[in-house]
XYZ file of C-alpha atoms in Angstrom:
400
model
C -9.224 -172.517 -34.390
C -7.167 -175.873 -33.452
C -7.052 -177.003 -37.007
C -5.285 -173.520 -37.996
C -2.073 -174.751 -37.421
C -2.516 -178.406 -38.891
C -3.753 -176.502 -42.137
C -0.697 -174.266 -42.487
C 1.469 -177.158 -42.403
C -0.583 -179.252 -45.153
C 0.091 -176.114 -46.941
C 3.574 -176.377 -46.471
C 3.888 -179.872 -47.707
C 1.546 -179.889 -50.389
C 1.718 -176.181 -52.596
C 0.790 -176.348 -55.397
C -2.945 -176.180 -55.218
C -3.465 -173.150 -52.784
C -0.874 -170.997 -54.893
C -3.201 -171.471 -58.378
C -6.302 -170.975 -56.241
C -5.200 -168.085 -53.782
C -3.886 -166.629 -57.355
C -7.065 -166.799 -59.163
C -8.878 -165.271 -56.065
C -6.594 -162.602 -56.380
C -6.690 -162.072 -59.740
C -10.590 -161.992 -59.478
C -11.001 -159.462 -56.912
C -8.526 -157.046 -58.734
C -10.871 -157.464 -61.643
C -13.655 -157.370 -60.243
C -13.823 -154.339 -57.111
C -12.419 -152.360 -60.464
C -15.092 -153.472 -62.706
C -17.468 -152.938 -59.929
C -16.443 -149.381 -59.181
C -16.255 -148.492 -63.019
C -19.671 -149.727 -63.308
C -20.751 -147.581 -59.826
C -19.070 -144.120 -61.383
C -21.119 -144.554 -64.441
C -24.295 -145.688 -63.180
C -23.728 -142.337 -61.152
C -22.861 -140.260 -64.399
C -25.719 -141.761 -66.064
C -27.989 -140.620 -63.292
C -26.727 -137.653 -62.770
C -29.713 -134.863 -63.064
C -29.146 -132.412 -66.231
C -31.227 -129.346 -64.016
C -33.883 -129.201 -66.372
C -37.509 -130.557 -66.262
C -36.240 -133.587 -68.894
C -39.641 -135.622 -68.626
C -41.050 -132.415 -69.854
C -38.999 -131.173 -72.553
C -39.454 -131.381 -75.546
C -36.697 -130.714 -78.919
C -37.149 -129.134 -82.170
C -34.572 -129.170 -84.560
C -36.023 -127.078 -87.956
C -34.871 -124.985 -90.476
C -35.558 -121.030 -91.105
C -35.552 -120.059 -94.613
C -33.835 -117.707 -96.905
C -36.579 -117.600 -99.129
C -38.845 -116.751 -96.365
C -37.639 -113.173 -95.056
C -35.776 -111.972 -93.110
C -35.060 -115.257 -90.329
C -35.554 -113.060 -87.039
C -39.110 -112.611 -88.196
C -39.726 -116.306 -88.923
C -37.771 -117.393 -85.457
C -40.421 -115.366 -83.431
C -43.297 -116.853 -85.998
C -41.739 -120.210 -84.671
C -42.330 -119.826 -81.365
C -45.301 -117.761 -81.333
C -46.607 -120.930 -82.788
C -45.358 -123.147 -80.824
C -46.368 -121.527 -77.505
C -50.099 -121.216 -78.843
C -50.182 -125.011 -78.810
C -52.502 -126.342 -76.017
C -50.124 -128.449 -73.762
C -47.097 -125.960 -73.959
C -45.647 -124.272 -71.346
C -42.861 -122.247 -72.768
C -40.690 -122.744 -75.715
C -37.367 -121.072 -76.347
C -34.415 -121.186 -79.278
C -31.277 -122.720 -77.750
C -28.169 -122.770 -79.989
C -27.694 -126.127 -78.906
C -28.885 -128.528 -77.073
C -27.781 -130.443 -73.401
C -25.800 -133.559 -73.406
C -26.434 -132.938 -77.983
C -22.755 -133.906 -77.667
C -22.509 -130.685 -80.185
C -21.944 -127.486 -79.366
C -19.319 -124.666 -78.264
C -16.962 -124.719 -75.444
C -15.696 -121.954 -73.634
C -12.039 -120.718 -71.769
C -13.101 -118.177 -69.061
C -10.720 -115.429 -67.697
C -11.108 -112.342 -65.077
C -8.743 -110.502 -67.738
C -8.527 -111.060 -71.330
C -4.622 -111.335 -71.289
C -4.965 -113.463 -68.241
C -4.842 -117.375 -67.498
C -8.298 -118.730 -67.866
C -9.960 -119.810 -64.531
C -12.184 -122.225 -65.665
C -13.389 -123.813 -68.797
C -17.214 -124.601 -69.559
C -19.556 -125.347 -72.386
C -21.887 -122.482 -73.745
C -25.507 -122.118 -75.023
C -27.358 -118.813 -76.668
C -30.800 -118.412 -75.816
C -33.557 -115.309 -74.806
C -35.563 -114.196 -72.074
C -38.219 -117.085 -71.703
C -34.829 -119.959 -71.438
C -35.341 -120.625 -67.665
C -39.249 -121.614 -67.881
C -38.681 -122.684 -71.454
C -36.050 -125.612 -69.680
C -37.646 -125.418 -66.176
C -34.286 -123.923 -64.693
C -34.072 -123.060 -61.178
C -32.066 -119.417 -60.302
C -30.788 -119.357 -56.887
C -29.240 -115.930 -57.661
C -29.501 -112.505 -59.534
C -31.684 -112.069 -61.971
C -33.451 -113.620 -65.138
C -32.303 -112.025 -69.081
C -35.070 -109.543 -69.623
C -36.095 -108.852 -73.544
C -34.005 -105.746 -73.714
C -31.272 -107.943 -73.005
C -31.475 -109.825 -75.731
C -29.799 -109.729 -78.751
C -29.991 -111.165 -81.856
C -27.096 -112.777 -84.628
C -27.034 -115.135 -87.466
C -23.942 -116.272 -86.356
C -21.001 -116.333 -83.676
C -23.202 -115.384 -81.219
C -20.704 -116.115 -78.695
C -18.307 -113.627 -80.023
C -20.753 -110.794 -78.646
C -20.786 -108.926 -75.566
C -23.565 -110.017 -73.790
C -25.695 -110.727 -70.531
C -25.059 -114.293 -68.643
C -26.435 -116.627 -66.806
C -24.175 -119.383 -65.031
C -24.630 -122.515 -63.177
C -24.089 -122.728 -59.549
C -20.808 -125.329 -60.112
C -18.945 -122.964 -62.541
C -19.481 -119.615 -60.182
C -17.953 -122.048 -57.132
C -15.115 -122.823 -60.090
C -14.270 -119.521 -60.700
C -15.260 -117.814 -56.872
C -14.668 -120.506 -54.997
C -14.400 -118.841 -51.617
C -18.185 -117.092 -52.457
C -19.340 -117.700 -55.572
C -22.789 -115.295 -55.165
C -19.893 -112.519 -55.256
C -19.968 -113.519 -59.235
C -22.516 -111.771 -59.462
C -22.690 -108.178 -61.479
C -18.879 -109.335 -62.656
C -17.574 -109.652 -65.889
C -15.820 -112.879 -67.372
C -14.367 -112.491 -70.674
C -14.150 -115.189 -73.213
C -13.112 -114.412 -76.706
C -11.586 -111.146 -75.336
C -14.958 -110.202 -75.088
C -16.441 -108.856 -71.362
C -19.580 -110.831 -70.489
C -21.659 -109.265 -66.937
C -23.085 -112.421 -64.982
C -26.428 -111.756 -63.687
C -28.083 -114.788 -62.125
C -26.820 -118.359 -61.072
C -28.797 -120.998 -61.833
C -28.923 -124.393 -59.796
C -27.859 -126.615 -62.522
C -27.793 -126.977 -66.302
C -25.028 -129.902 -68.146
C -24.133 -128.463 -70.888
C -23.585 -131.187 -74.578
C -20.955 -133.494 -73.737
C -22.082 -136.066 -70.596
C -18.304 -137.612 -70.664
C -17.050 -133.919 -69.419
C -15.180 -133.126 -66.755
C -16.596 -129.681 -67.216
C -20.055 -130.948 -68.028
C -21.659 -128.832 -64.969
C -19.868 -125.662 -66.288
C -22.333 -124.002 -68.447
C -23.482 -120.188 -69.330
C -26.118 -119.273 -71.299
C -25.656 -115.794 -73.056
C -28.276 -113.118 -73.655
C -27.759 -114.119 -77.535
C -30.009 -116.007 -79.408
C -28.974 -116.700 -83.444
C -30.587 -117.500 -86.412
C -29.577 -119.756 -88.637
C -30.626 -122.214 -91.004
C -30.446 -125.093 -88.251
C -32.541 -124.013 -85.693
C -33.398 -125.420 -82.232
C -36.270 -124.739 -80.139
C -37.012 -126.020 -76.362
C -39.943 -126.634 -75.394
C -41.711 -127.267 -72.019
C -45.102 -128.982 -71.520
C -47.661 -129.731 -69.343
C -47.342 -133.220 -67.866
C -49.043 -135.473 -69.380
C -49.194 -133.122 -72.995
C -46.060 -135.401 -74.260
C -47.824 -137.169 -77.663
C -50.057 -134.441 -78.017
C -47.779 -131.777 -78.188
C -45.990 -133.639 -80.725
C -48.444 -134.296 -82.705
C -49.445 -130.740 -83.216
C -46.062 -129.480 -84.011
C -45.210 -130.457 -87.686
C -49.360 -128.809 -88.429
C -48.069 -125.279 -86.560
C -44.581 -124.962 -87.760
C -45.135 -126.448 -91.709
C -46.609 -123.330 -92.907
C -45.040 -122.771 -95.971
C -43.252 -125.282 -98.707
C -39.698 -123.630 -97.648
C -40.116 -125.474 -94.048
C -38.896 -128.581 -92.812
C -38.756 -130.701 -89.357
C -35.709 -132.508 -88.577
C -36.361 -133.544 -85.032
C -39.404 -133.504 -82.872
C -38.144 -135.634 -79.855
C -37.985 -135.596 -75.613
C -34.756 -134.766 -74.059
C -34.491 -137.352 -72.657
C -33.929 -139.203 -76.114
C -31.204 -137.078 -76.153
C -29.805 -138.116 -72.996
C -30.431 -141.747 -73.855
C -28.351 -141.414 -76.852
C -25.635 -139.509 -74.989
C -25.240 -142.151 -72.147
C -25.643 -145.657 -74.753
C -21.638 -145.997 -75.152
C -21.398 -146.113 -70.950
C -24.185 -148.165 -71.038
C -22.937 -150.548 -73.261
C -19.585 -150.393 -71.655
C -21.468 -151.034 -67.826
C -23.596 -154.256 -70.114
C -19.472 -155.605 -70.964
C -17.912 -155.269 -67.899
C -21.184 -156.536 -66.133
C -20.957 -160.075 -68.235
C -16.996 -159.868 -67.705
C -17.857 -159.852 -63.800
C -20.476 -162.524 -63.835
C -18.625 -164.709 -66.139
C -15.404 -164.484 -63.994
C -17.489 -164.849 -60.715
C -18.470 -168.265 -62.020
C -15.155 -169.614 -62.982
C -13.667 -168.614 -59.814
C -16.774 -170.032 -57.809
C -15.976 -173.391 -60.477
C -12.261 -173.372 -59.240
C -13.242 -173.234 -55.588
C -15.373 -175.839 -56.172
C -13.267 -178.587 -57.881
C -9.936 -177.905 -55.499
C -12.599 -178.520 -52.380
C -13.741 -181.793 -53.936
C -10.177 -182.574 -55.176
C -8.704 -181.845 -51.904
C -11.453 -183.950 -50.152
C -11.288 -187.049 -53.035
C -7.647 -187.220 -51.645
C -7.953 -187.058 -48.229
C -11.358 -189.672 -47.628
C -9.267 -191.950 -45.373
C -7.677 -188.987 -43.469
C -11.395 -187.885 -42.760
C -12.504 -191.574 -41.693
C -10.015 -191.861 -39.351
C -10.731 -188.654 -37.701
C -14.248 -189.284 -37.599
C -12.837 -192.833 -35.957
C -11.141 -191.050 -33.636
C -14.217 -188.895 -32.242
C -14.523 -185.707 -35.101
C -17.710 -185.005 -35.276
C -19.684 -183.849 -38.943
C -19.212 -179.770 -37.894
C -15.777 -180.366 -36.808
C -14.914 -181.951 -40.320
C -17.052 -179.469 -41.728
C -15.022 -176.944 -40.084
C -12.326 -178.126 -40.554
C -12.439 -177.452 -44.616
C -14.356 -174.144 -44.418
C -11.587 -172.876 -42.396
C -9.294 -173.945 -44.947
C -11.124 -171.921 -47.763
C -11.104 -169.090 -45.773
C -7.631 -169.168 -45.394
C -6.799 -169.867 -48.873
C -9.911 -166.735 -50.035
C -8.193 -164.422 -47.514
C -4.585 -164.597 -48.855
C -5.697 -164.745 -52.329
C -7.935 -161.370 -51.157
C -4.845 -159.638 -49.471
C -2.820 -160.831 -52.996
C -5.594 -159.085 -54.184
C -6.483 -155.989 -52.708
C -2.543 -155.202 -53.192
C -3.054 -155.741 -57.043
C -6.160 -153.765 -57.032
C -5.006 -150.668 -55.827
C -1.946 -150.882 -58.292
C -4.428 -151.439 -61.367
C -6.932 -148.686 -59.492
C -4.030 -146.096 -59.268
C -3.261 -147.116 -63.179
C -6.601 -146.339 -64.464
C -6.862 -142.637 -62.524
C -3.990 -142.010 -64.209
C -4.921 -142.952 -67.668
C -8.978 -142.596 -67.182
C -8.998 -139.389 -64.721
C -11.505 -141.612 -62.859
C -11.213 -141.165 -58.922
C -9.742 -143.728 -56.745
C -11.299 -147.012 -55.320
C -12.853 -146.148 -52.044
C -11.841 -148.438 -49.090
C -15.548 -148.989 -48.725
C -15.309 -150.840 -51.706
C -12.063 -153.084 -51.052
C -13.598 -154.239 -47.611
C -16.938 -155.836 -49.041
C -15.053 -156.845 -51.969
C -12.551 -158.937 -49.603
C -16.157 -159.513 -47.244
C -17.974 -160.813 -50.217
C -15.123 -162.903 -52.067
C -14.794 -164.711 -49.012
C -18.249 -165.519 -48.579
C -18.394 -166.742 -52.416
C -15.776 -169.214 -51.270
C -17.578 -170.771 -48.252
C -20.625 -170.799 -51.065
C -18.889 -172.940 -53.519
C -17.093 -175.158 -51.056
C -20.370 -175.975 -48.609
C -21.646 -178.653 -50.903
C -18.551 -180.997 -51.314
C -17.664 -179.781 -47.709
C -21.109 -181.830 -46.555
C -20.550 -184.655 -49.055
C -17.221 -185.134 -46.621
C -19.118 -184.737 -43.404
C -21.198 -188.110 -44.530
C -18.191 -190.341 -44.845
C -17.736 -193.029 -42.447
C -15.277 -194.130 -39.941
C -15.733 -197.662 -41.352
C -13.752 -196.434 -44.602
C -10.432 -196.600 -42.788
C -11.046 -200.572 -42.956
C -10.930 -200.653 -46.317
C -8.237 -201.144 -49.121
């Protein structure tokens, strides 16, 4: 630590170089342990489990006929057939589907001219919905079938029946949320009796804050758009879908929009974060390099200039390490101010972005191996011209 003092004075006398290099430092950690922690919360979201058996699930998306009947009669046909197919597990009608990114969204209240408590996404479904999605209840009770009723439409207008997910019954009871249970929430001015929590179920939009807020009513509908869940025996995937168009095609009337795994679904849901995580990814690597570039050519600039500064201290007795040493310590002192520039900036930008992107704050975790790995980046880039100067020779000092 000798040559601290000798390298604060250089600094003194000659600028210019460790301002534009402590500056870009700076500017690339504020980038960067940002970038890094965007790319963190939605590698998170993205893995985040939807509560339901998704390597297992299959979605239907078909159509029930006017021509046909009455459509009650042709939605139990549907999944009569579809639970005689060898493979299945369960199937059930779902009004729409998790992470779909379609669907309706609810405003819960205790009182009907009350604030709401909570707000949550909503699905209609019948008795078989928790096998049918491989739900877990932690709480209460299951719909049974004489809780079920039935609507072409609006279905969420009814009285009815509900299930809820373990987050939303914290929501809205947060100091016991099993005492939820056998109460009534309205939405649409309409009381609703909870009767079992479930462990977890996201309901269609991923990007949600309320994503993990989700009831399923006692209600199925029938409609000309109709969507069945179904849940199969591992390993059952391709067959099961290959016997679905022969069972539900009965009759010229029918028609199969979508035969497809949740997790297709869930792919499709999560490919704008994961293109955004692919951008910010390149942005990171590409301004790792430039910054690892600058480090490099001010270390071989710096040394270029000083050759006959090093020859004479290795002609007075430095050693290789001690040069070596010497310019490492240098870097570090030039990374560290750049990182303290930078972890200032960072927190500013950080505090910017909760604002504007409701995302949560920058953990200190991450500041401290940002500032632990941006400084060991610099040592990287400088070691090589740092040795190149440990090899020049005392006898250079004799020269012009």
């Amino acid at each position: 630590m000798r040559d601290f003092l000798p390298i604060i004075k250089t600094f003194k006398k000659k600028k210019t170089t460790p301002i534009l290099l402590a500056f870009q430092i700076a500017v690339t950690f504020m980038v960067l342990v940002n970038a890094i922690y965007m790319i963190h919360e939605r590698n998170e979201l993205i893995a985040s489990p939807v509560g339901v058996d998704i390597h297992n699930t299959l979605v239907v998306i078909t159509n029930l006929s006017d021509e046909q009947g009455d459509l009650a009669n042709q939605l139990e046909d549907d999944l009569i057939a579809l639970k005689n197919i060898y493979g299945v597990v369960n199937a059930a009608p779902m009004t729409a589907l998790p992470l779909e990114g379609w669907g309706a969204f609810l405003e819960f209240r205790f009182d009907p001219d009350e604030e709401y408590v909570a707000f949550g996404g909503y699905f209609g479904s019948n008795e078989d919905v928790i096998d049918a999605l491989g739900l877990k209840l932690i709480a209460g009770e299951s719909f049974s079938a004489s809780d079920i009723q039935t609507t072409e439409l609006n279905g969420l207008h009814k009285s009815a029946k509900i299930l809820i997910t373990k987050a939303l019954a914290k929501k809205i009871s947060p100091d016991d949320w099993r005492a939820i249970l056998g109460k009534s929430i309205y939405y649409y001015k309409e009381p609703h009796e909870v009767i079992g929590v479930i462990e977890q179920l996201q309901n269609a939009w991923s990007s949600w804050s309320a994503v993990e807020y989700t009831v399923i009513s006692s209600v199925r509908e029938t409609n000309q758009s109709q969507r069945y869940i179904i849940r199969i025996e591992p390993g059952q995937l391709e067959n099961v879908m290959k016997a679905i168009p022969d069972a539900l095609l009965t009759h010229a009337f029918k028609r199969i929009e979508t035969i497809e795994p949740l997790s297709e679904v869930k792919k499709r849901s999560y490919q704008e974060d994961v293109a955004t995580n692919q951008l910010l990814t390149s942005v990171c690597i590409g301004l790792t390099i430039i910054t690892l570039i600058g480090i490099l050519g001010q270390a071989k600039f710096t040394i270029n200039r000083r050759i006959k500064q090093i020859g004479t201290r290795r002609a007075l007795g430095a050693s290789k390490s001690q040069v070596v040493g010497y310019f490492m310590l240098e870097n570090a002192i030039i990374s560290t101010i750049g990182v303290v520039i930078g972890i200032l900036a960072a927190i500013i930008l950080n505090n910017q972005f909760v604002e504007l992107l409701s995302i949560t704050p920058v953990p200190v975790n991450f500041l401290l191996f940002g500032a632990i790995a941006i400084i060991l980046l610099g040592q990287l880039a400088v070691a090589y011209p740092v040795s190149q100067a440990a090899k020049v020779s005392p006898a250079i000092t004799t020269k012009g």
